JSON list of C-alpha atoms in Angstrom, two decimals:
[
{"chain": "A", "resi": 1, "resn": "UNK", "atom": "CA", "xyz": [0.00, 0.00, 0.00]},
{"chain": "A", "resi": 2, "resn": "UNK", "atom": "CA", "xyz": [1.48, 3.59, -1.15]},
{"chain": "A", "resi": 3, "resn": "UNK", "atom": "CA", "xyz": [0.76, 6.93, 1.27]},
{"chain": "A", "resi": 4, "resn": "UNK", "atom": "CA", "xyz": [-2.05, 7.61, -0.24]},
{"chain": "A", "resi": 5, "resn": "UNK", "atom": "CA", "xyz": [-4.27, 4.63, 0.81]},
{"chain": "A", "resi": 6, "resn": "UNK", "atom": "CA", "xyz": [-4.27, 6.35, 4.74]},
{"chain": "A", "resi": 7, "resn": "UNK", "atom": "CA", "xyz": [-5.13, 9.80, 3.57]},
{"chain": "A", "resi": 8, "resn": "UNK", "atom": "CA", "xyz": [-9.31, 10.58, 3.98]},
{"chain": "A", "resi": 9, "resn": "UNK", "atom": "CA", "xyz": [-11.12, 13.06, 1.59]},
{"chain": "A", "resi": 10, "resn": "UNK", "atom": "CA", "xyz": [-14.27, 13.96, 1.67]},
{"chain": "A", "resi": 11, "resn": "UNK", "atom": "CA", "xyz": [-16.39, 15.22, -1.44]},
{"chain": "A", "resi": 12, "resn": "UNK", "atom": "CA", "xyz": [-18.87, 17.92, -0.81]},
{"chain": "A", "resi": 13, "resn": "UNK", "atom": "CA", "xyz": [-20.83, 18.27, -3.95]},
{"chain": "A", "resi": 14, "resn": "UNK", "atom": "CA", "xyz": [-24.59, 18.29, -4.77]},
{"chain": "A", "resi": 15, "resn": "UNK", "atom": "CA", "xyz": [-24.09, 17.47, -8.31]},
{"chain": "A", "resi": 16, "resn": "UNK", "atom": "CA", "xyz": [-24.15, 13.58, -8.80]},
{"chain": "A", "resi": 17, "resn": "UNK", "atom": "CA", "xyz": [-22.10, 13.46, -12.22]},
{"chain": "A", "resi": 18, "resn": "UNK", "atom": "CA", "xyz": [-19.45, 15.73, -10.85]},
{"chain": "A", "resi": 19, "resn": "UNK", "atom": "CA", "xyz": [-19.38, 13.80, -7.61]},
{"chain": "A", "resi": 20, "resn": "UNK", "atom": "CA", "xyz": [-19.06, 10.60, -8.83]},
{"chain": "A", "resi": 21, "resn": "UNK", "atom": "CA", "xyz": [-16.21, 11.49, -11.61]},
{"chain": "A", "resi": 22, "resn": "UNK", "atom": "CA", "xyz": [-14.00, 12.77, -8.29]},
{"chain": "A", "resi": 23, "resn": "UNK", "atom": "CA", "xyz": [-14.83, 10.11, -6.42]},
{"chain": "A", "resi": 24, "resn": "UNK", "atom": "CA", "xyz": [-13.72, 7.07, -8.91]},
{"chain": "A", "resi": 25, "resn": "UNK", "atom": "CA", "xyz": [-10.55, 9.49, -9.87]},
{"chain": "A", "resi": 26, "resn": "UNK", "atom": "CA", "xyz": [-9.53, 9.81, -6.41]},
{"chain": "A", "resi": 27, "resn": "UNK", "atom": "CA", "xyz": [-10.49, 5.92, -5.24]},
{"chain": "A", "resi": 28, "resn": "UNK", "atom": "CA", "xyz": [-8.76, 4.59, -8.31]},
{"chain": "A", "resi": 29, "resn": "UNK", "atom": "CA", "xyz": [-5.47, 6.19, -6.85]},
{"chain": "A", "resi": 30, "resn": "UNK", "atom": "CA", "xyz": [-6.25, 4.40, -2.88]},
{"chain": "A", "resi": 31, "resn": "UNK", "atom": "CA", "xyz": [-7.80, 7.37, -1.23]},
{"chain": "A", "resi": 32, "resn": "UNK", "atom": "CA", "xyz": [-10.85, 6.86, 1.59]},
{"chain": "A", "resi": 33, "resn": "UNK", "atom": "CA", "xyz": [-13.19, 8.46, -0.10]},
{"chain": "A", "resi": 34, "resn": "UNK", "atom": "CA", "xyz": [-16.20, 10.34, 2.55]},
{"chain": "A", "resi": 35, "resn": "UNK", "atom": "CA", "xyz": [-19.14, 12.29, 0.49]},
{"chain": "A", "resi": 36, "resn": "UNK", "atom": "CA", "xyz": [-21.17, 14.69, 1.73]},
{"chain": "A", "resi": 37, "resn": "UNK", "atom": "CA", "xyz": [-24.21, 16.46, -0.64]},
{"chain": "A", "resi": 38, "resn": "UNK", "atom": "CA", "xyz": [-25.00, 19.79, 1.50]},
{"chain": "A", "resi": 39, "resn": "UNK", "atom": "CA", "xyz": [-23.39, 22.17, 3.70]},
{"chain": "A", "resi": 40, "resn": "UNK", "atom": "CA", "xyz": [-25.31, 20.38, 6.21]},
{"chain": "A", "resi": 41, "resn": "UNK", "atom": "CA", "xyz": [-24.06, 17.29, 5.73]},
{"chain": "A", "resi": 42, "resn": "UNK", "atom": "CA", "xyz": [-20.23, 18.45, 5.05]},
{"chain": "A", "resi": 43, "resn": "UNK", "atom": "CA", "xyz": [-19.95, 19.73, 8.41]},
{"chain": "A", "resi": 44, "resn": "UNK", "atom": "CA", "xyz": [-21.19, 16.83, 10.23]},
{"chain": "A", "resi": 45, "resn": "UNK", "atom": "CA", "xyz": [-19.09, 14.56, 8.10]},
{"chain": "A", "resi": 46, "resn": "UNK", "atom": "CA", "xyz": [-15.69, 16.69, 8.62]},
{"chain": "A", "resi": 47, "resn": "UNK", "atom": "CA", "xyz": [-16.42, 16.24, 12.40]},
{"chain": "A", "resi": 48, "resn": "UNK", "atom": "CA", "xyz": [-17.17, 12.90, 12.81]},
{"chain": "A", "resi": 49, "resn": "UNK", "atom": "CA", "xyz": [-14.69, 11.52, 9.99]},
{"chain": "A", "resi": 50, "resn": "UNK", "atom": "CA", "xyz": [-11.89, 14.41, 10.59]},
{"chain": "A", "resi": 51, "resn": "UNK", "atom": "CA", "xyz": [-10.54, 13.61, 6.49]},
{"chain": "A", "resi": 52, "resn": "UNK", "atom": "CA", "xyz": [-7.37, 14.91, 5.84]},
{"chain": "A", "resi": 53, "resn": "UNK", "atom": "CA", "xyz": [-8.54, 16.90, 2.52]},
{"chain": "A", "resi": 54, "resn": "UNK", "atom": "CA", "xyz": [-11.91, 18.27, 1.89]},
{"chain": "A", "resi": 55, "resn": "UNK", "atom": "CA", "xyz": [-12.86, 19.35, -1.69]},
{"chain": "A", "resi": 56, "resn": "UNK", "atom": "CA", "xyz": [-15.64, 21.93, -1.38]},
{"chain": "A", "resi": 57, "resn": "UNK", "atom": "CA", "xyz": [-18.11, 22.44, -3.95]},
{"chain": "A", "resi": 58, "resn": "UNK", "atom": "CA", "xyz": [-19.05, 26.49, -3.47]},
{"chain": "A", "resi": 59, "resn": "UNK", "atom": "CA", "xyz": [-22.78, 26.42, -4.12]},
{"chain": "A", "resi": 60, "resn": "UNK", "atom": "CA", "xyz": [-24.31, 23.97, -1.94]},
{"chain": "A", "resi": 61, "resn": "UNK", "atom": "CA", "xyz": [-27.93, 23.33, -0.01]},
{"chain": "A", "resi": 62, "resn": "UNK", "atom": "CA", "xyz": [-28.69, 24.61, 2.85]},
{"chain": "A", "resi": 63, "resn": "UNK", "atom": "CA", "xyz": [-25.46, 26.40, 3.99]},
{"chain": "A", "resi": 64, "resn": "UNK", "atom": "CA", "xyz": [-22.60, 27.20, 0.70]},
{"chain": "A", "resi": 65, "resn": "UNK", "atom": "CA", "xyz": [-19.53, 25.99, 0.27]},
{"chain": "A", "resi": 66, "resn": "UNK", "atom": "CA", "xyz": [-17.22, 29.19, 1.93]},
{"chain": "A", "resi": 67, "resn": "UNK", "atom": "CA", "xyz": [-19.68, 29.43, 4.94]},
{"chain": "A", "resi": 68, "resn": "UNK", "atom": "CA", "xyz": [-19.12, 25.98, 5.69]},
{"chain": "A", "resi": 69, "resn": "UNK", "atom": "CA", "xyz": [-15.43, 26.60, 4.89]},
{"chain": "A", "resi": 70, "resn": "UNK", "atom": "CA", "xyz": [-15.21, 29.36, 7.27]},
{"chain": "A", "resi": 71, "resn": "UNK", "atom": "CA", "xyz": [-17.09, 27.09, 9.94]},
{"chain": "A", "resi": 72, "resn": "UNK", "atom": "CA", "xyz": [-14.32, 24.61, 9.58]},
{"chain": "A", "resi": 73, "resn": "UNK", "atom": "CA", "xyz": [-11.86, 26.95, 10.13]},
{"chain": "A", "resi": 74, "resn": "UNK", "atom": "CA", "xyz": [-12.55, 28.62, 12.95]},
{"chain": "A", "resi": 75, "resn": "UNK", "atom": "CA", "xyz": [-12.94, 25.57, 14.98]},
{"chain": "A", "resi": 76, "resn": "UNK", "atom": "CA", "xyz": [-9.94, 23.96, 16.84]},
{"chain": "A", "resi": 77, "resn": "UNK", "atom": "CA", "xyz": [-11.24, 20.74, 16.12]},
{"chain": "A", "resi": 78, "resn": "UNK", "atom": "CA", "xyz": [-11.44, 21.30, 12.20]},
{"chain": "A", "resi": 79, "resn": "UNK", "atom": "CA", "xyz": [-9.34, 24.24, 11.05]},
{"chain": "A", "resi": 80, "resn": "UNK", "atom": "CA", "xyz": [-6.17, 21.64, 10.17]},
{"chain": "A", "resi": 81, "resn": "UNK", "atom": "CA", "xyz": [-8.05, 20.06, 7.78]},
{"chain": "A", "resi": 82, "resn": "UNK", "atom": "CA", "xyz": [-6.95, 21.39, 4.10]},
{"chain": "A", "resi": 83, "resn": "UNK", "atom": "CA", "xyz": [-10.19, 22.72, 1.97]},
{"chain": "A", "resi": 84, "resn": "UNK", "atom": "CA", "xyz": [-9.83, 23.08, -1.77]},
{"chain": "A", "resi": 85, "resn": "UNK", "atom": "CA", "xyz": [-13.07, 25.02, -3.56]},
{"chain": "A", "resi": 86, "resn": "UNK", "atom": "CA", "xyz": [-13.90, 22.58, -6.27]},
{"chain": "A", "resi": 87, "resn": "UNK", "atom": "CA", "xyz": [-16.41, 24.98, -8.36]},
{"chain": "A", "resi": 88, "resn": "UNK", "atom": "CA", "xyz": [-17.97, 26.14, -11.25]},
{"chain": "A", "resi": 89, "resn": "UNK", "atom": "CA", "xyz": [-17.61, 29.87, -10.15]},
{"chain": "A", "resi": 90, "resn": "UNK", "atom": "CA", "xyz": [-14.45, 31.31, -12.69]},
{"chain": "A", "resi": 91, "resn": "UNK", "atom": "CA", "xyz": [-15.24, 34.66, -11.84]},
{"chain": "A", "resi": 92, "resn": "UNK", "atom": "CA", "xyz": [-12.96, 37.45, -11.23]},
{"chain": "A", "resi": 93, "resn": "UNK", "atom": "CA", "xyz": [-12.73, 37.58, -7.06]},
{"chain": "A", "resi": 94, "resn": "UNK", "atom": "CA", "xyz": [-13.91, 34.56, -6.84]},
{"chain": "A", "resi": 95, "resn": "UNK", "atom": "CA", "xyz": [-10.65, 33.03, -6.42]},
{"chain": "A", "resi": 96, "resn": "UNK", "atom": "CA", "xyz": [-9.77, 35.03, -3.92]},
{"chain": "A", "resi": 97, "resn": "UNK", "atom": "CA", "xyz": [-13.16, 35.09, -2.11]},
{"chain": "A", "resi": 98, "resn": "UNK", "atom": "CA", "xyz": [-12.49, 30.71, -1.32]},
{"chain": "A", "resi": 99, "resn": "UNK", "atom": "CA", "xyz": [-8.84, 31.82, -0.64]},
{"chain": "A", "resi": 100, "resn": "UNK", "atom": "CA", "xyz": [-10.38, 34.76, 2.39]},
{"chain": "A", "resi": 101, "resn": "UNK", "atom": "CA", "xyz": [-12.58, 31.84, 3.40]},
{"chain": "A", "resi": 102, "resn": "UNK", "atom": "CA", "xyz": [-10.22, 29.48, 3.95]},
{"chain": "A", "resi": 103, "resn": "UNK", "atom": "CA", "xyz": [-9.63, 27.43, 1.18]},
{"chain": "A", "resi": 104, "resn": "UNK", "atom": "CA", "xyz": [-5.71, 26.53, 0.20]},
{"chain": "A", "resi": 105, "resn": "UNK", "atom": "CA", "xyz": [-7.11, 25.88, -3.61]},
{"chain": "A", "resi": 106, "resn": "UNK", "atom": "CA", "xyz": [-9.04, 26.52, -5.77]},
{"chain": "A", "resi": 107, "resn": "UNK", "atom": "CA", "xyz": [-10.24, 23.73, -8.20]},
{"chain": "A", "resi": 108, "resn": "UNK", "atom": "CA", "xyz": [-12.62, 25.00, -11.43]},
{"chain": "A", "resi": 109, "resn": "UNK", "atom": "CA", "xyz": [-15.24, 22.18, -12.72]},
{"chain": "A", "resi": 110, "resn": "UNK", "atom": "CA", "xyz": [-15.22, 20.68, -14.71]},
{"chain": "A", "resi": 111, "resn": "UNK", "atom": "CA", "xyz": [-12.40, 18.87, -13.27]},
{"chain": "A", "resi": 112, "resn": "UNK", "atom": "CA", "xyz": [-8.98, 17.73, -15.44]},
{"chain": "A", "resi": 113, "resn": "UNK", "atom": "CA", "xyz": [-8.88, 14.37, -14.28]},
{"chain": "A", "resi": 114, "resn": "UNK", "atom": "CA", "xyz": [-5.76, 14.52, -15.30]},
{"chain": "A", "resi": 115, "resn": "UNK", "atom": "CA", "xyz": [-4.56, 16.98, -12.63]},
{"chain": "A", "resi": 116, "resn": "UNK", "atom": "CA", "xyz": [-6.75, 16.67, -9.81]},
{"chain": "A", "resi": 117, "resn": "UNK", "atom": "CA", "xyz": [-4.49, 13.31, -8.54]},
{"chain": "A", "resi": 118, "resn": "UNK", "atom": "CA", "xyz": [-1.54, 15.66, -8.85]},
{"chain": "A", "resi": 119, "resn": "UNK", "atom": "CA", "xyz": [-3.49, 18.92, -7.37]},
{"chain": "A", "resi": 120, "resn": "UNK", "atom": "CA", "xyz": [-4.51, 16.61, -4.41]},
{"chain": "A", "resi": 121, "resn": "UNK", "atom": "CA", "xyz": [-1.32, 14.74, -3.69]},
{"chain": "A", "resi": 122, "resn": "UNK", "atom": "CA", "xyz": [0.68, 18.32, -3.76]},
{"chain": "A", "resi": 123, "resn": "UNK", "atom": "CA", "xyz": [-1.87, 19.32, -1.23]},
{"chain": "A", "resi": 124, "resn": "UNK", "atom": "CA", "xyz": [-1.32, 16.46, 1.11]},
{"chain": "A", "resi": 125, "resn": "UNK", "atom": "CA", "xyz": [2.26, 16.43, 0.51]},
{"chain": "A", "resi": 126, "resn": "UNK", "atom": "CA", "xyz": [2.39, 20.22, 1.59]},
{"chain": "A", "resi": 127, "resn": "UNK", "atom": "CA", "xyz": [3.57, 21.79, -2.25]},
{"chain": "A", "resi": 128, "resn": "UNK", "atom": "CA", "xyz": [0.39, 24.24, -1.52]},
{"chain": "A", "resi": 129, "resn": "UNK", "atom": "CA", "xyz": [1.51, 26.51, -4.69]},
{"chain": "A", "resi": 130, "resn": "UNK", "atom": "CA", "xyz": [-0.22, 24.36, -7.30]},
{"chain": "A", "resi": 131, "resn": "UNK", "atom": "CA", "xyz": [-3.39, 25.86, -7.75]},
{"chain": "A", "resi": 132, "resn": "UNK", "atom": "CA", "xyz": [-5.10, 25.30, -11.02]},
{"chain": "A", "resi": 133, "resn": "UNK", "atom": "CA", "xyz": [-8.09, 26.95, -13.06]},
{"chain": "A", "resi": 134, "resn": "UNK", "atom": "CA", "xyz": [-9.66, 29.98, -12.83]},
{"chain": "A", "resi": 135, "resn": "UNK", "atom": "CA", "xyz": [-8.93, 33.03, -14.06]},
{"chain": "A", "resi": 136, "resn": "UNK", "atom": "CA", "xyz": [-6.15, 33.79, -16.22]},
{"chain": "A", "resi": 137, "resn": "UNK", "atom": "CA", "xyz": [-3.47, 36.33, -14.86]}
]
């Protein structure tokens, strides 16, 4: 078994398709995979499972993706735990609005599922600077 088969992530994304493309990416590669469909949901799951990597859809039921982001954060319990946005929202600021939240990435769907393994491992490994998508500088 490599590192990778010990590390937790959960999934927080209401979309099914987009969900279930991350999740067989990521399991293919050994990860514990954890899912969570709402903001709801995400926060209970982060508690009880504690995952080492959390990638945060932004628009989510019941409570969004940088309110549950800042949540996590400012809790002892939860605030080690390393949050990439995974989102549709390519925006100017809205980069830096997951950033301000919390968020050490920033992920734009739909996913390369080419990178993400990379994007995630550089995460867990602690190369933070490999931020993909978004807008162009």
């Amino acid at each position: 078994m490599d590192g990778e088969t010990s590390k937790k992530i959960l999934i927080v994304d209401d979309n099914k398709d987009s969900r279930d493309l991350t999740v067989k990416v990521l399991k293919r590669l050994g990860y514990q995979i954890i899912e969570a469909v709402d903001g709801e949901e995400a926060l209970t799951r982060a508690f009880q499972d504690k995952p080492d990597l959390i990638l945060m859809d932004r628009s989510l039921p019941k409570i969004d993706g940088l309110e549950v982001t800042r949540r996590l954060k400012t809790n002892a319990a939860t605030q080690h735990i390393i949050i990439l946005a995974l989102t549709a929202h390519a925006m100017r600021g809205d980069k830096e609005k997951a950033i301000a939240a919390g968020c050490q990435g920033y992920i734009v769907k739909p996913i390369d599922v080419r990178k993400l393994p990379d994007e995630v491992k550089a995460h867990l490994e602690g190369e933070r600077g490999s931020v993909h998508g978004g807008e162009k500088d």
